[in-house]
Tab-separated table of C-alpha atoms and ligand atoms in Angstrom:
chain	number	residue	atom	x	y	z
A	1	UNK	CA	17.159	-10.054	27.488
A	2	UNK	CA	13.498	-9.706	28.613
A	3	UNK	CA	10.926	-9.951	25.953
A	4	UNK	CA	8.200	-7.299	26.835
A	5	UNK	CA	4.652	-7.743	25.153
A	6	UNK	CA	1.532	-5.362	25.396
A	7	UNK	CA	-1.232	-7.602	26.846
A	8	UNK	CA	-4.676	-6.271	26.069
A	9	UNK	CA	-6.196	-8.247	28.882
A	10	UNK	CA	-3.959	-6.377	31.542
A	11	UNK	CA	-3.637	-3.162	29.493
A	12	UNK	CA	-0.013	-3.072	30.098
A	13	UNK	CA	3.504	-4.354	28.853
A	14	UNK	CA	4.357	-7.534	30.549
A	15	UNK	CA	7.608	-9.670	30.375
A	16	UNK	CA	6.834	-12.691	28.525
A	17	UNK	CA	6.998	-15.778	30.839
A	18	UNK	CA	6.144	-19.017	28.948
A	19	UNK	CA	4.280	-21.724	30.505
A	20	UNK	CA	7.039	-24.310	29.684
A	21	UNK	CA	10.697	-23.089	29.443
A	22	UNK	CA	11.799	-22.661	25.776
A	23	UNK	CA	8.295	-23.035	24.364
A	24	UNK	CA	5.727	-20.785	23.134
A	25	UNK	CA	2.262	-21.756	22.023
A	26	UNK	CA	0.575	-19.220	19.672
A	27	UNK	CA	-3.068	-19.230	18.464
A	28	UNK	CA	-3.887	-16.821	15.738
A	29	UNK	CA	-7.533	-16.190	14.459
A	30	UNK	CA	-7.519	-16.398	10.902
A	31	UNK	CA	-9.611	-15.647	7.804
A	32	UNK	CA	-13.162	-16.361	6.921
A	33	UNK	CA	-12.679	-17.834	3.603
A	34	UNK	CA	-15.627	-16.483	1.583
A	35	UNK	CA	-13.636	-14.036	-0.350
A	36	UNK	CA	-10.024	-12.899	-0.938
A	37	UNK	CA	-8.108	-11.446	1.934
A	38	UNK	CA	-7.498	-7.595	1.652
A	39	UNK	CA	-4.326	-6.006	2.543
A	40	UNK	CA	-5.676	-4.860	5.787
A	41	UNK	CA	-6.408	-8.530	6.850
A	42	UNK	CA	-2.786	-9.141	5.876
A	43	UNK	CA	-1.397	-6.626	7.944
A	44	UNK	CA	-2.791	-8.636	10.874
A	45	UNK	CA	-0.918	-11.726	9.897
A	46	UNK	CA	2.264	-9.769	9.157
A	47	UNK	CA	1.969	-8.766	12.944
A	48	UNK	CA	1.650	-12.499	13.875
A	49	UNK	CA	4.634	-13.268	11.715
A	50	UNK	CA	6.819	-10.669	13.297
A	51	UNK	CA	5.606	-11.868	16.763
A	52	UNK	CA	6.531	-15.478	15.762
A	53	UNK	CA	9.921	-14.593	14.367
A	54	UNK	CA	10.718	-12.477	17.539
A	55	UNK	CA	9.703	-15.240	19.780
A	56	UNK	CA	12.211	-17.538	17.674
A	57	UNK	CA	14.840	-14.964	17.977
A	58	UNK	CA	14.488	-15.255	21.755
A	59	UNK	CA	15.161	-18.928	21.597
A	60	UNK	CA	11.458	-20.103	21.918
A	61	UNK	CA	10.320	-23.069	19.958
A	62	UNK	CA	6.870	-21.773	18.634
A	63	UNK	CA	3.822	-23.837	18.256
A	64	UNK	CA	1.692	-21.784	15.938
A	65	UNK	CA	-1.960	-22.580	15.242
A	66	UNK	CA	-3.765	-20.443	12.591
A	67	UNK	CA	-7.547	-21.008	12.164
A	68	UNK	CA	-9.403	-20.972	9.056
A	69	UNK	CA	-12.976	-20.097	9.636
A	70	UNK	CA	-14.952	-21.934	6.931
A	71	UNK	CA	-18.311	-22.156	8.670
A	72	UNK	CA	-20.584	-20.341	11.095
A	73	UNK	CA	-19.340	-16.679	10.721
A	74	UNK	CA	-22.498	-14.562	10.234
A	75	UNK	CA	-22.699	-11.287	8.308
A	76	UNK	CA	-23.357	-9.622	11.633
A	77	UNK	CA	-21.395	-10.049	14.842
A	78	UNK	CA	-24.647	-10.163	16.611
A	79	UNK	CA	-25.640	-13.524	15.448
A	80	UNK	CA	-28.003	-12.248	12.777
A	81	UNK	CA	-27.683	-12.221	9.064
A	82	UNK	CA	-26.510	-14.802	6.744
A	83	UNK	CA	-23.528	-17.151	7.064
A	84	UNK	CA	-20.703	-15.621	5.156
A	85	UNK	CA	-19.839	-19.012	3.583
A	86	UNK	CA	-23.320	-19.601	2.235
A	87	UNK	CA	-23.392	-16.100	1.074
A	88	UNK	CA	-20.073	-16.280	-0.772
A	89	UNK	CA	-21.460	-19.404	-2.233
A	90	UNK	CA	-24.561	-17.717	-3.770
A	91	UNK	CA	-22.293	-14.782	-5.107
A	92	UNK	CA	-19.998	-17.050	-6.817
A	93	UNK	CA	-22.362	-19.986	-7.832
A	94	UNK	CA	-19.970	-22.484	-6.390
A	95	UNK	CA	-20.448	-24.740	-3.434
A	96	UNK	CA	-19.566	-23.562	0.064
A	97	UNK	CA	-17.130	-26.376	0.254
A	98	UNK	CA	-15.388	-25.373	-2.882
A	99	UNK	CA	-15.042	-21.742	-2.179
A	100	UNK	CA	-13.646	-22.494	1.164
A	101	UNK	CA	-10.847	-24.471	-0.432
A	102	UNK	CA	-10.355	-21.884	-3.186
A	103	UNK	CA	-10.102	-18.931	-0.929
A	104	UNK	CA	-7.883	-20.880	1.619
A	105	UNK	CA	-5.477	-21.642	-1.216
A	106	UNK	CA	-5.486	-17.970	-2.160
A	107	UNK	CA	-5.018	-16.875	1.396
A	108	UNK	CA	-1.946	-19.314	1.620
A	109	UNK	CA	-0.529	-17.931	-1.594
A	110	UNK	CA	-0.817	-14.287	-0.116
A	111	UNK	CA	1.006	-15.379	2.900
A	112	UNK	CA	3.803	-16.925	1.020
A	113	UNK	CA	4.243	-14.005	-1.118
A	114	UNK	CA	4.753	-11.819	2.045
A	115	UNK	CA	7.270	-14.344	3.610
A	116	UNK	CA	4.648	-15.095	6.425
A	117	UNK	CA	5.817	-18.331	7.718
A	118	UNK	CA	3.258	-21.034	7.447
A	119	UNK	CA	1.783	-22.215	10.939
A	120	UNK	CA	2.485	-25.599	12.293
A	121	UNK	CA	-1.251	-26.297	12.223
A	122	UNK	CA	-3.901	-24.884	9.858
A	123	UNK	CA	-6.972	-25.535	11.951
A	124	UNK	CA	-10.082	-25.568	9.898
A	125	UNK	CA	-13.401	-25.276	11.655
A	126	UNK	CA	-15.241	-27.741	9.517
A	127	UNK	CA	-12.733	-30.432	10.441
A	128	UNK	CA	-13.406	-29.876	14.240
A	129	UNK	CA	-17.018	-30.030	14.506
A	130	UNK	CA	-16.984	-32.806	17.143
A	131	UNK	CA	-14.395	-31.050	19.291
A	132	UNK	CA	-17.002	-27.990	19.057
A	133	UNK	CA	-19.977	-30.049	19.783
A	134	UNK	CA	-18.127	-31.508	22.910
A	135	UNK	CA	-17.054	-28.045	24.110
A	136	UNK	CA	-20.678	-26.686	23.835
A	137	UNK	CA	-21.846	-29.769	25.798
A	138	UNK	CA	-19.376	-28.984	28.670
A	139	UNK	CA	-20.535	-25.356	28.740
A	140	UNK	CA	-24.262	-26.641	28.826
A	141	UNK	CA	-23.181	-29.059	31.606
A	142	UNK	CA	-21.858	-26.106	33.730
A	143	UNK	CA	-25.285	-24.430	33.413
A	144	UNK	CA	-24.351	-21.449	30.968
A	145	UNK	CA	-26.496	-22.114	28.190
A	146	UNK	CA	-30.133	-21.537	27.193
A	147	UNK	CA	-32.142	-22.513	24.206
A	148	UNK	CA	-34.164	-20.254	21.811
A	149	UNK	CA	-36.199	-21.023	18.622
A	150	UNK	CA	-32.999	-20.529	16.630
A	151	UNK	CA	-30.109	-22.029	18.676
A	152	UNK	CA	-28.152	-22.643	21.775
A	153	UNK	CA	-27.180	-19.403	23.316
A	154	UNK	CA	-24.446	-18.491	25.920
A	155	UNK	CA	-25.876	-16.602	29.014
A	156	UNK	CA	-23.260	-14.008	29.633
A	157	UNK	CA	-25.049	-12.744	32.678
A	158	UNK	CA	-23.966	-15.871	34.440
A	159	UNK	CA	-20.292	-14.808	34.264
A	160	UNK	CA	-19.247	-12.167	36.605
A	161	UNK	CA	-16.181	-11.114	34.665
A	162	UNK	CA	-17.846	-11.143	31.171
A	163	UNK	CA	-16.320	-8.390	28.962
A	164	UNK	CA	-13.394	-7.824	30.941
A	165	UNK	CA	-10.896	-8.038	27.977
A	166	UNK	CA	-12.733	-5.203	26.270
A	167	UNK	CA	-13.680	-3.298	29.497
A	168	UNK	CA	-17.237	-3.602	28.010
A	169	UNK	CA	-19.841	-1.354	29.894
A	170	UNK	CA	-22.472	-4.123	30.111
A	171	UNK	CA	-25.104	-2.017	31.867
A	172	UNK	CA	-24.834	0.574	29.225
A	173	UNK	CA	-25.211	-1.953	26.484
A	174	UNK	CA	-28.263	-3.443	28.182
A	175	UNK	CA	-29.988	-0.177	28.258
A	176	UNK	CA	-29.244	0.550	24.610
A	177	UNK	CA	-32.564	-0.382	23.106
A	178	UNK	CA	-31.444	-0.006	19.575
A	179	UNK	CA	-29.830	-3.420	19.999
A	180	UNK	CA	-32.049	-6.000	18.468
A	181	UNK	CA	-31.850	-8.831	20.906
A	182	UNK	CA	-34.781	-11.042	19.471
A	183	UNK	CA	-35.225	-14.068	21.703
A	184	UNK	CA	-31.878	-13.479	23.595
A	185	UNK	CA	-31.937	-12.681	27.339
A	186	UNK	CA	-29.230	-10.036	26.886
A	187	UNK	CA	-27.676	-8.210	24.184
A	188	UNK	CA	-24.159	-9.669	24.809
A	189	UNK	CA	-25.398	-13.319	24.780
A	190	UNK	CA	-24.111	-15.185	21.635
A	191	UNK	CA	-24.923	-18.370	19.803
A	192	UNK	CA	-23.053	-21.594	20.362
A	193	UNK	CA	-25.095	-23.591	17.999
A	194	UNK	CA	-27.420	-22.442	15.480
A	195	UNK	CA	-30.417	-24.652	14.022
A	196	UNK	CA	-30.490	-24.998	10.298
A	197	UNK	CA	-33.974	-23.557	9.642
A	198	UNK	CA	-36.324	-24.408	7.118
A	199	UNK	CA	-33.928	-23.943	4.151
A	200	UNK	CA	-31.411	-26.706	3.294
A	201	UNK	CA	-27.904	-25.447	4.145
A	202	UNK	CA	-24.799	-26.767	2.446
A	203	UNK	CA	-22.820	-27.129	5.662
A	204	UNK	CA	-24.704	-28.565	8.671
A	205	UNK	CA	-24.198	-31.256	11.192
A	206	UNK	CA	-26.350	-33.401	13.634
A	207	UNK	CA	-25.732	-32.421	17.196
A	208	UNK	CA	-27.370	-33.317	20.547
A	209	UNK	CA	-29.608	-30.126	20.076
A	210	UNK	CA	-30.675	-30.733	16.523
A	211	UNK	CA	-29.165	-30.316	13.058
A	212	UNK	CA	-27.325	-27.091	12.517
A	213	UNK	CA	-24.100	-25.473	12.599
A	214	UNK	CA	-21.668	-24.011	15.320
A	215	UNK	CA	-21.537	-20.484	16.285
A	216	UNK	CA	-18.462	-18.500	15.084
A	217	UNK	CA	-16.631	-18.237	18.452
A	218	UNK	CA	-16.796	-21.821	19.598
A	219	UNK	CA	-14.232	-23.070	16.953
A	220	UNK	CA	-11.397	-21.126	18.425
A	221	UNK	CA	-12.034	-22.506	21.942
A	222	UNK	CA	-12.306	-25.966	20.617
A	223	UNK	CA	-9.442	-25.821	18.283
A	224	UNK	CA	-6.886	-23.954	20.573
A	225	UNK	CA	-7.609	-26.347	23.297
A	226	UNK	CA	-7.218	-29.495	20.964
A	227	UNK	CA	-3.691	-28.148	19.890
A	228	UNK	CA	-2.287	-26.048	22.633
A	229	UNK	CA	-4.223	-27.276	25.659
A	230	UNK	CA	-6.636	-25.626	27.993
A	231	UNK	CA	-3.991	-23.035	28.960
A	232	UNK	CA	-1.620	-21.874	26.367
A	233	UNK	CA	0.757	-18.659	26.052
A	234	UNK	CA	-0.514	-16.232	23.464
A	235	UNK	CA	-3.666	-15.605	21.712
A	236	UNK	CA	-3.570	-12.918	18.878
A	237	UNK	CA	-5.834	-11.318	16.204
A	238	UNK	CA	-7.019	-8.015	14.931
A	239	UNK	CA	-8.091	-5.236	17.421
A	240	UNK	CA	-11.747	-5.746	16.152
A	241	UNK	CA	-11.672	-9.076	17.809
A	242	UNK	CA	-11.541	-7.430	21.314
A	243	UNK	CA	-15.192	-6.725	22.068
A	244	UNK	CA	-16.887	-9.680	20.506
A	245	UNK	CA	-14.816	-12.659	19.304
A	246	UNK	CA	-12.100	-12.792	21.853
A	247	UNK	CA	-14.511	-11.689	24.647
A	248	UNK	CA	-16.782	-14.678	23.825
A	249	UNK	CA	-13.872	-17.066	23.422
A	250	UNK	CA	-12.936	-16.008	26.976
A	251	UNK	CA	-16.450	-16.553	28.300
A	252	UNK	CA	-16.859	-20.133	26.714
A	253	UNK	CA	-13.379	-21.077	28.186
A	254	UNK	CA	-14.207	-19.691	31.748
A	255	UNK	CA	-17.422	-21.597	31.700
A	256	UNK	CA	-15.489	-24.793	31.294
A	257	UNK	CA	-12.190	-24.045	32.852
A	258	UNK	CA	-12.628	-21.188	35.078
A	259	UNK	CA	-9.917	-19.111	33.538
A	260	UNK	CA	-9.155	-17.453	30.169
A	261	UNK	CA	-7.506	-19.856	27.445
A	262	UNK	CA	-4.360	-17.815	27.126
A	263	UNK	CA	-2.033	-15.796	29.383
A	264	UNK	CA	-1.219	-12.857	26.924
A	265	UNK	CA	-3.644	-11.338	24.459
A	266	UNK	CA	-2.169	-9.213	21.612
A	267	UNK	CA	-4.045	-7.130	19.091
A	268	UNK	CA	-2.863	-5.562	15.796
A	269	UNK	CA	-4.111	-2.228	14.883
A	270	UNK	CA	-6.110	-1.829	11.723
A	271	UNK	CA	-4.798	-0.644	8.223
A	272	UNK	CA	-6.927	2.047	6.871
A	273	UNK	CA	-7.022	3.564	3.664
A	274	UNK	CA	-5.873	7.251	3.542
A	275	UNK	CA	-8.870	9.353	3.629
A	276	UNK	CA	-11.265	6.724	4.669
A	277	UNK	CA	-11.778	5.369	8.110
A	278	UNK	CA	-11.681	1.632	7.309
A	279	UNK	CA	-10.928	-0.769	4.764
A	280	UNK	CA	-13.774	-3.274	4.162
A	281	UNK	CA	-14.677	-5.976	1.818
A	282	UNK	CA	-18.038	-4.347	0.856
A	283	UNK	CA	-17.466	-0.631	0.281
A	284	UNK	CA	-15.066	-0.787	-2.688
A	285	UNK	CA	-12.016	0.049	-0.856
A	286	UNK	CA	-11.036	-3.658	-1.062
A	287	UNK	CA	-7.498	-4.011	-2.021
A	288	UNK	CA	-5.790	-7.418	-2.731
A	289	UNK	CA	-2.212	-8.089	-2.621
A	290	UNK	CA	-2.609	-9.001	-6.317
A	291	UNK	CA	-3.740	-5.584	-6.925
A	292	UNK	CA	-0.469	-4.215	-5.756
A	293	UNK	CA	1.310	-6.682	-8.138
A	294	UNK	CA	-0.790	-5.337	-11.118
A	295	UNK	CA	0.816	-2.006	-10.467
A	296	UNK	CA	4.264	-3.520	-10.494
A	297	UNK	CA	4.792	-3.326	-6.686
A	298	UNK	CA	6.682	-6.134	-5.042
A	299	UNK	CA	4.626	-7.651	-2.250
A	300	UNK	CA	7.627	-7.401	-0.083
A	301	UNK	CA	7.271	-3.570	-0.417
A	302	UNK	CA	4.074	-4.061	1.364
A	303	UNK	CA	5.634	-6.071	4.157
A	304	UNK	CA	8.418	-3.192	4.419
A	305	UNK	CA	5.595	-0.627	4.639
A	306	UNK	CA	3.859	-2.635	7.502
A	307	UNK	CA	7.214	-3.104	9.332
A	308	UNK	CA	7.777	0.821	9.189
A	309	UNK	CA	4.805	1.134	11.743
A	310	UNK	CA	4.333	-0.199	15.162
A	311	UNK	CA	1.561	-2.984	15.057
A	312	UNK	CA	-0.406	-1.211	17.715
A	313	UNK	CA	-0.550	2.117	15.712
A	314	UNK	CA	-3.099	2.601	13.023
A	315	UNK	CA	-1.332	2.712	9.530
A	316	UNK	CA	-2.839	4.551	6.487
A	317	UNK	CA	-2.496	2.945	3.285
A	318	UNK	CA	-1.649	5.211	0.246
A	319	UNK	CA	0.156	4.478	-3.054
A	320	UNK	CA	2.596	7.285	-2.100
A	321	UNK	CA	3.496	5.323	1.111
A	322	UNK	CA	3.810	2.089	-0.719
A	323	UNK	CA	6.251	3.926	-3.428
A	324	UNK	CA	8.373	5.187	-0.477
A	325	UNK	CA	8.470	1.576	0.900
A	326	UNK	CA	9.334	-0.004	-2.443
A	327	UNK	CA	12.115	2.792	-2.899
A	328	UNK	CA	13.533	1.902	0.542
A	329	UNK	CA	13.434	-1.728	-0.036
A	330	UNK	CA	15.263	-1.452	-3.358
A	331	UNK	CA	17.974	0.705	-1.685
A	332	UNK	CA	18.268	-1.949	1.112
A	333	UNK	CA	18.489	-4.841	-1.392
A	334	UNK	CA	21.119	-3.194	-3.522
A	335	UNK	CA	23.228	-1.993	-0.597
A	336	UNK	CA	23.071	-5.558	0.923
A	337	UNK	CA	23.917	-7.183	-2.477
A	338	UNK	CA	26.984	-4.951	-2.956
A	339	UNK	CA	28.483	-5.818	0.614
A	340	UNK	CA	31.169	-8.465	0.871
A	341	UNK	CA	30.582	-11.824	2.632
A	342	UNK	CA	32.684	-13.386	5.198
A	343	UNK	CA	32.007	-11.110	8.363
A	344	UNK	CA	30.345	-11.734	11.700
A	345	UNK	CA	27.377	-9.852	13.063
A	346	UNK	CA	28.192	-6.937	15.174
A	347	UNK	CA	27.339	-7.614	18.768
A	348	UNK	CA	26.570	-4.023	19.696
A	349	UNK	CA	23.857	-3.709	16.759
A	350	UNK	CA	22.570	-7.086	17.411
A	351	UNK	CA	22.114	-6.034	21.141
A	352	UNK	CA	20.376	-2.747	20.238
A	353	UNK	CA	18.150	-4.255	17.533
A	354	UNK	CA	16.998	-7.088	19.682
A	355	UNK	CA	16.412	-4.680	22.586
A	356	UNK	CA	14.045	-2.676	20.245
A	357	UNK	CA	12.294	-5.901	18.987
A	358	UNK	CA	11.936	-7.024	22.534
A	359	UNK	CA	10.314	-3.900	23.470
A	360	UNK	CA	6.928	-4.963	22.141
A	361	UNK	CA	8.100	-5.556	18.544
A	362	UNK	CA	9.225	-2.094	17.706
A	363	UNK	CA	10.030	-2.843	14.183
A	364	UNK	CA	9.912	0.925	13.153
A	365	UNK	CA	12.801	1.518	15.418
A	366	UNK	CA	14.768	-1.311	14.133
A	367	UNK	CA	14.413	-0.227	10.582
A	368	UNK	CA	15.899	3.177	11.623
A	369	UNK	CA	18.791	1.249	13.415
A	370	UNK	CA	19.239	-0.740	10.251
A	371	UNK	CA	19.822	2.423	8.064
A	372	UNK	CA	22.179	3.778	10.717
A	373	UNK	CA	24.194	0.397	10.562
A	374	UNK	CA	24.466	0.890	6.853
A	375	UNK	CA	25.779	4.416	7.302
A	376	UNK	CA	28.264	3.362	10.185
A	377	UNK	CA	31.963	2.749	9.791
A	378	UNK	CA	31.756	-0.781	10.350
A	379	UNK	CA	33.421	-3.017	7.785
A	380	UNK	CA	31.076	-3.952	4.901
A	381	UNK	CA	31.231	-7.667	5.613
A	382	UNK	CA	30.222	-6.981	9.287
A	383	UNK	CA	27.281	-4.780	8.163
A	384	UNK	CA	26.052	-7.588	5.891
A	385	UNK	CA	26.392	-10.320	8.502
A	386	UNK	CA	24.332	-8.164	10.919
A	387	UNK	CA	21.755	-7.655	8.180
A	388	UNK	CA	21.375	-11.215	7.526
A	389	UNK	CA	21.000	-11.744	11.216
A	390	UNK	CA	18.169	-9.082	11.168
A	391	UNK	CA	16.486	-10.396	8.286
A	392	UNK	CA	15.537	-13.593	10.337
A	393	UNK	CA	12.875	-11.290	11.736
A	394	UNK	CA	12.333	-8.640	9.064
A	395	UNK	CA	11.769	-11.580	6.573
A	396	UNK	CA	12.660	-9.416	3.565
A	397	UNK	CA	14.531	-12.269	1.923
A	398	UNK	CA	17.752	-10.323	1.336
A	399	UNK	CA	19.952	-13.377	0.764
A	400	UNK	CA	17.609	-14.554	-2.022
A	401	UNK	CA	17.519	-11.415	-3.947
A	402	UNK	CA	19.545	-10.665	-6.876
A	403	UNK	CA	19.455	-7.592	-9.459
A	404	UNK	CA	17.078	-8.447	-12.177
A	405	UNK	CA	19.304	-9.346	-15.201
A	406	UNK	CA	17.045	-7.796	-17.883
A	407	UNK	CA	17.409	-4.543	-16.271
A	408	UNK	CA	20.945	-4.253	-17.696
A	409	UNK	CA	20.474	-3.275	-21.275
A	410	UNK	CA	22.575	-5.279	-23.942
A	411	UNK	CA	25.183	-2.565	-24.870
A	412	UNK	CA	26.138	-2.214	-21.085
A	413	UNK	CA	26.364	-6.010	-20.812
A	414	UNK	CA	28.780	-5.746	-23.878
A	415	UNK	CA	30.872	-3.388	-22.096
A	416	UNK	CA	31.001	-5.605	-19.005
A	417	UNK	CA	32.132	-8.596	-21.307
A	418	UNK	CA	34.710	-6.381	-22.944
A	419	UNK	CA	35.945	-5.362	-19.515
A	420	UNK	CA	36.292	-9.103	-18.283
A	421	UNK	CA	38.231	-9.987	-21.498
A	422	UNK	CA	40.611	-6.783	-20.878
A	423	UNK	CA	41.142	-7.885	-17.283
A	424	UNK	CA	41.804	-11.452	-18.171
A	425	UNK	CA	44.524	-10.140	-20.606
A	426	UNK	CA	45.738	-7.775	-18.220
A	427	UNK	CA	44.960	-4.788	-20.413
A	428	UNK	CA	44.393	-2.547	-17.472
A	429	UNK	CA	43.829	0.748	-19.363
A	430	UNK	CA	41.039	-0.782	-21.472
A	431	UNK	CA	39.406	-2.266	-18.225
A	432	UNK	CA	39.484	1.158	-16.720
A	433	UNK	CA	38.087	2.682	-19.834
A	434	UNK	CA	35.262	0.307	-19.985
A	435	UNK	CA	34.522	0.750	-16.142
A	436	UNK	CA	34.276	4.523	-16.773
A	437	UNK	CA	32.024	4.057	-19.831
A	438	UNK	CA	29.522	1.921	-17.757
A	439	UNK	CA	29.554	4.336	-14.940
A	440	UNK	CA	28.997	7.198	-17.203
A	441	UNK	CA	25.742	5.363	-18.391
A	442	UNK	CA	24.431	5.273	-14.897
A	443	UNK	CA	25.539	1.908	-13.472
A	444	UNK	CA	27.997	0.591	-10.917
A	445	UNK	CA	30.730	-1.863	-11.426
A	446	UNK	CA	31.791	-4.675	-9.031
A	447	UNK	CA	34.524	-7.037	-9.600
A	448	UNK	CA	33.897	-10.612	-8.210
A	449	UNK	CA	35.519	-13.966	-8.642
A	450	UNK	CA	32.823	-14.675	-11.269
A	451	UNK	CA	33.505	-11.502	-13.306
A	452	UNK	CA	32.243	-8.016	-13.571
A	453	UNK	CA	28.731	-7.308	-11.975
A	454	UNK	CA	26.943	-4.267	-13.248
A	455	UNK	CA	24.090	-2.837	-11.288
A	456	UNK	CA	21.782	-0.004	-11.814
A	457	UNK	CA	22.772	2.834	-9.386
B	501	AMP	P1	-12.018	-11.840	8.506
B	501	AMP	O1	-11.566	-12.575	7.133
B	501	AMP	O2	-12.830	-10.739	8.013
B	501	AMP	O3	-12.499	-12.623	9.401
B	501	AMP	O4	-10.790	-10.993	8.968
B	501	AMP	C1	-9.539	-11.733	9.192
B	501	AMP	C2	-8.606	-10.847	9.877
B	501	AMP	O5	-8.299	-9.659	9.602
B	501	AMP	C3	-9.227	-10.637	11.590
B	501	AMP	O6	-8.165	-11.104	12.377
B	501	AMP	C4	-9.261	-9.100	11.526
B	501	AMP	O7	-9.116	-8.704	12.691
B	501	AMP	C5	-8.385	-8.629	10.531
B	501	AMP	N1	-8.792	-7.452	9.827
B	501	AMP	C6	-9.946	-7.095	9.245
B	501	AMP	N2	-9.793	-5.829	8.817
B	501	AMP	C7	-8.615	-5.273	8.958
B	501	AMP	C8	-7.859	-4.049	8.648
B	501	AMP	N3	-8.379	-3.241	7.959
B	501	AMP	N4	-6.567	-4.037	9.133
B	501	AMP	C9	-6.103	-4.985	9.868
B	501	AMP	N5	-6.763	-6.076	10.219
B	501	AMP	C10	-7.876	-6.382	9.727
B	502	ZN	ZN1	-10.759	-16.807	16.740
């Protein structure tokens, strides 16, 4: 079955054809670790996780590299403002190195809570400074750089196809005089290496151009090449990366290799807060995964909510929507748990579900099919096996879930024990009476080899 992916570079759905049979190289831009991730950021990594799992479902061995930006990302995308890491350091009174470590771990913890599979390589920018310097030196050798008072810049006018990914209207940008271009030759030019300046920086390195630090975009060019080669399969990130970050990564790569680094470019749409047009770290709309936990939401309810929208559609977050997702997830878990084991996944549903996933990761349609399956006349064990197969991609951990024990009050557990005793003594009338009493209290009763199992209805 063909896997169709929407490629932003070509602006169309394209069948996935790997460079090497059976393998897929996947590079994902990651967080700038100067603060916690918000749930909007996490939507983007959930999209990456679904893509990775769908590739695996299609039999590909995925080499997944996720970058950690721990230096060089300035507060403005136009190469002005402060370095986000140094700024975060000032805010927390800890060293830039310490906050990078702290927020990287917090990020990894969030990913694990959402069942996002860890990448094969966590690529940290500060651990690849020499690769970045070498990449800049190649760009310089090919004549695409110039020097200003504050750094080495990429000369975007030298590239005919600059901005193709974003379909940038370069002429329009040049004439927009509101853009502060400082010493740059052109508004779209960007820093490859920035000089340290008079203030002592915490993160700085020697280079052929002087002491300083790399620009934000060069880390991804250097690290994707280091781990996946000069041409790899798929590059992903949030949709905000289209006009600047990925556009500049492509420019850097073309200056060295005459082609973009990846053959497919996929972008996830933003999560918005209902009633607001964005979610940002600065305007108070910042919601961490932990904040959902504080209100007793399961992190996987957020995963379910994200699965319910297509990754290229905007998704509006509201507590109401999260409630609905948590309720649906609860129902799904109960239903799965009650179904008997021992069956084989149904070929028809497998086929139909994979067809939806292979149509540019249509998780919303797959959830609809999943509920249809649960209402179908297929035997329970077949339904369960089909759900287990699907959960490889949904990642909801259905098998690992068990009803929380404390949710069953003591008197009900006492009735269940009495029922077990009655059954073992073949007092069937007593066993039936206890069943009715338990059900009348709002619980369901299931007989298993291990005894009576009582679950909230
Ligand atoms: P940052 O840590 O700011 O570099 O962002 C990390 C990732 O989150 C990037 O890939 C962004 O594209 C993505 N991102 C930022 N805001 C949102 C949002 N509201 N919804 C979805 N993804 C986002
Ligand atoms: Zn990147």
